[in-house]
Amino acid sequence: ASSSTYKANGKDFSIQYGSGAVKGFLSEDSLTLGNIVGTDITFAEITSLSGLSFIVAKFDGIFGLAFQSISVDNVEPPLYTLKKEGLINEVSFSFYLTKTAGAAGSVLTIGGTNSDHYTGDLEYHDLIEEKYWSISMETVTMADQTFTPTTPYRAIVDSGTSAIVAPQAVVDAIQKIVPKVPDCSKISTYPDIVFTLSGKKYTLTASDYILVVSAGGQTECALGIMGLNAPQFANTWILGDVFMKEYYTHFHVEGNQAGFAKAK
């Protein structure tokens, strides 16, 4: 009611996430990102939600950065609109995530990359579908175990997933090497985990994949690798924030690629 640029749409909106569901209706308004302002951006106003994540999480909404093919109601993703309006040169974005939970300094770069936040060159991998940000992953190795599927894993790179997610059978095997609740004093003794993507190896040390959580004067550790037991994700990993905080990630829509470099 207080926006002079608001446009009613009224179409019903409903989506089921992995951690809850939302319902509402679509509307349009201007969108400001940094110093650019896009016009007539379609978004959803949520009137009903379920799931604990939406109650306890420290965010006010979800900003869609995948492809239009999986957009609810086929809504055009905001970056597509910004490119059409000549406000960005390319439909791409990059994430730099701080390595400490709650620390200031994480950066989302719209329309390219920021070399201040990574070292070396970005290594690019072709997408295997234009839905999620999915790339091919041949193997995952931890200690003396190598997990090799009959067909390459689908690895979804997703800033909206806090952990690394893997097929439940793989997680069961990993938890025999590193327990779900590791001993914080033994982090240095746990092995690296190595992901092979299109022949390129990406390594996470135990201090990278074990989450150290402090609350109420106590410190606990948790394995940042979770299982997903769903038929449609039987051969799928999700490389979430546990991976992305170690590897600066460039999502290039027009190039159909995702690129990684070691984060500073």
Short mmCIF file of C-alpha atoms in Angstrom, two decimals, residues 146-244:
data_model
loop_
_atom_site.label_atom_id
_atom_site.label_comp_id
_atom_site.label_asym_id
_atom_site.label_seq_id
_atom_site.Cartn_x
_atom_site.Cartn_y
_atom_site.Cartn_z
CA THR A 146 36.42 -44.13 -2.93
CA PHE A 147 32.76 -43.77 -3.77
CA THR A 148 32.32 -44.34 -7.50
CA PRO A 149 28.81 -44.67 -8.94
CA THR A 150 27.99 -46.67 -12.07
CA THR A 151 27.17 -43.36 -13.74
CA PRO A 152 28.71 -40.07 -12.56
CA TYR A 153 27.11 -38.39 -9.60
CA ARG A 154 24.99 -35.31 -10.17
CA ALA A 155 26.50 -32.59 -7.99
CA ILE A 156 24.17 -29.64 -7.34
CA VAL A 157 25.97 -26.49 -6.24
CA ASP A 158 23.56 -24.67 -3.95
CA SER A 159 24.10 -21.63 -1.74
CA GLY A 160 20.71 -22.33 -0.16
CA THR A 161 21.93 -25.58 1.43
CA SER A 162 24.08 -25.06 4.52
CA ALA A 163 25.73 -28.49 4.57
CA ILE A 164 26.99 -31.00 2.03
CA VAL A 165 24.25 -33.51 1.23
CA ALA A 166 24.96 -37.02 -0.07
CA PRO A 167 23.12 -40.30 -0.72
CA GLN A 168 22.30 -41.89 2.62
CA ALA A 169 24.33 -45.04 1.90
CA VAL A 170 27.44 -42.93 1.33
CA VAL A 171 26.84 -40.93 4.51
CA ASP A 172 26.47 -44.16 6.49
CA ALA A 173 29.92 -45.20 5.24
CA ILE A 174 31.42 -41.77 5.97
CA GLN A 175 30.08 -41.83 9.52
CA LYS A 176 32.09 -44.99 10.15
CA ILE A 177 35.18 -42.85 9.48
CA VAL A 178 33.99 -39.57 11.01
CA PRO A 179 31.12 -39.75 13.52
CA LYS A 180 28.04 -37.56 13.20
CA VAL A 181 29.15 -35.79 16.38
CA PRO A 182 32.94 -35.71 16.09
CA ASP A 183 35.30 -35.14 19.02
CA CYS A 184 36.33 -31.48 18.72
CA SER A 185 39.76 -32.30 20.14
CA LYS A 186 40.44 -34.81 17.34
CA ILE A 187 39.56 -32.71 14.27
CA SER A 188 43.17 -32.77 13.05
CA THR A 189 43.13 -36.59 13.03
CA TYR A 190 40.19 -36.97 10.66
CA PRO A 191 40.93 -37.44 6.92
CA ASP A 192 40.38 -35.07 4.00
CA ILE A 193 37.46 -35.57 1.63
CA VAL A 194 38.24 -35.16 -2.08
CA PHE A 195 35.66 -34.44 -4.81
CA THR A 196 36.61 -35.15 -8.43
CA LEU A 197 34.66 -32.94 -10.84
CA SER A 198 35.46 -33.37 -14.54
CA GLY A 199 38.93 -34.62 -13.63
CA LYS A 200 39.66 -31.71 -11.26
CA LYS A 201 40.13 -32.51 -7.57
CA TYR A 202 38.69 -30.31 -4.82
CA THR A 203 39.81 -31.06 -1.28
CA LEU A 204 38.17 -30.27 2.04
CA THR A 205 40.07 -30.87 5.26
CA ALA A 206 38.34 -32.04 8.42
CA SER A 207 38.39 -28.48 9.76
CA ASP A 208 36.48 -27.48 6.60
CA TYR A 209 33.71 -30.11 6.81
CA ILE A 210 33.33 -30.32 10.59
CA LEU A 211 31.20 -27.52 11.97
CA VAL A 212 32.16 -26.02 15.32
CA VAL A 213 29.13 -24.59 17.11
CA SER A 214 29.36 -22.54 20.31
CA ALA A 215 26.29 -21.78 22.40
CA GLY A 216 25.64 -21.17 26.06
CA GLY A 217 29.31 -21.28 26.89
CA GLN A 218 29.73 -24.75 25.38
CA THR A 219 31.33 -25.84 22.13
CA GLU A 220 30.17 -28.83 20.11
CA CYS A 221 31.16 -30.24 16.75
CA ALA A 222 28.96 -31.65 14.01
CA LEU A 223 29.67 -33.41 10.74
CA GLY A 224 28.71 -31.03 7.93
CA ILE A 225 27.74 -33.90 5.62
CA MET A 226 24.10 -35.01 5.76
CA GLY A 227 22.19 -37.87 4.17
CA LEU A 228 19.25 -37.63 1.79
CA ASN A 229 17.18 -40.74 1.24
CA ALA A 230 14.95 -39.76 -1.69
CA PRO A 231 14.56 -41.81 -4.90
CA GLN A 232 14.86 -38.79 -7.21
CA PHE A 233 18.15 -37.85 -5.53
CA ALA A 234 19.59 -41.37 -5.34
CA ASN A 235 22.69 -40.43 -7.36
CA THR A 236 22.90 -36.80 -6.24
CA TRP A 237 25.15 -34.75 -3.98
CA ILE A 238 24.49 -31.16 -2.96
CA LEU A 239 27.61 -29.05 -2.56
CA GLY A 240 26.27 -26.43 -0.18
CA ASP A 241 27.87 -23.75 1.97
CA VAL A 242 30.36 -26.18 3.58
CA PHE A 243 31.91 -26.53 0.11
CA MET A 244 31.31 -22.98 -1.11
#
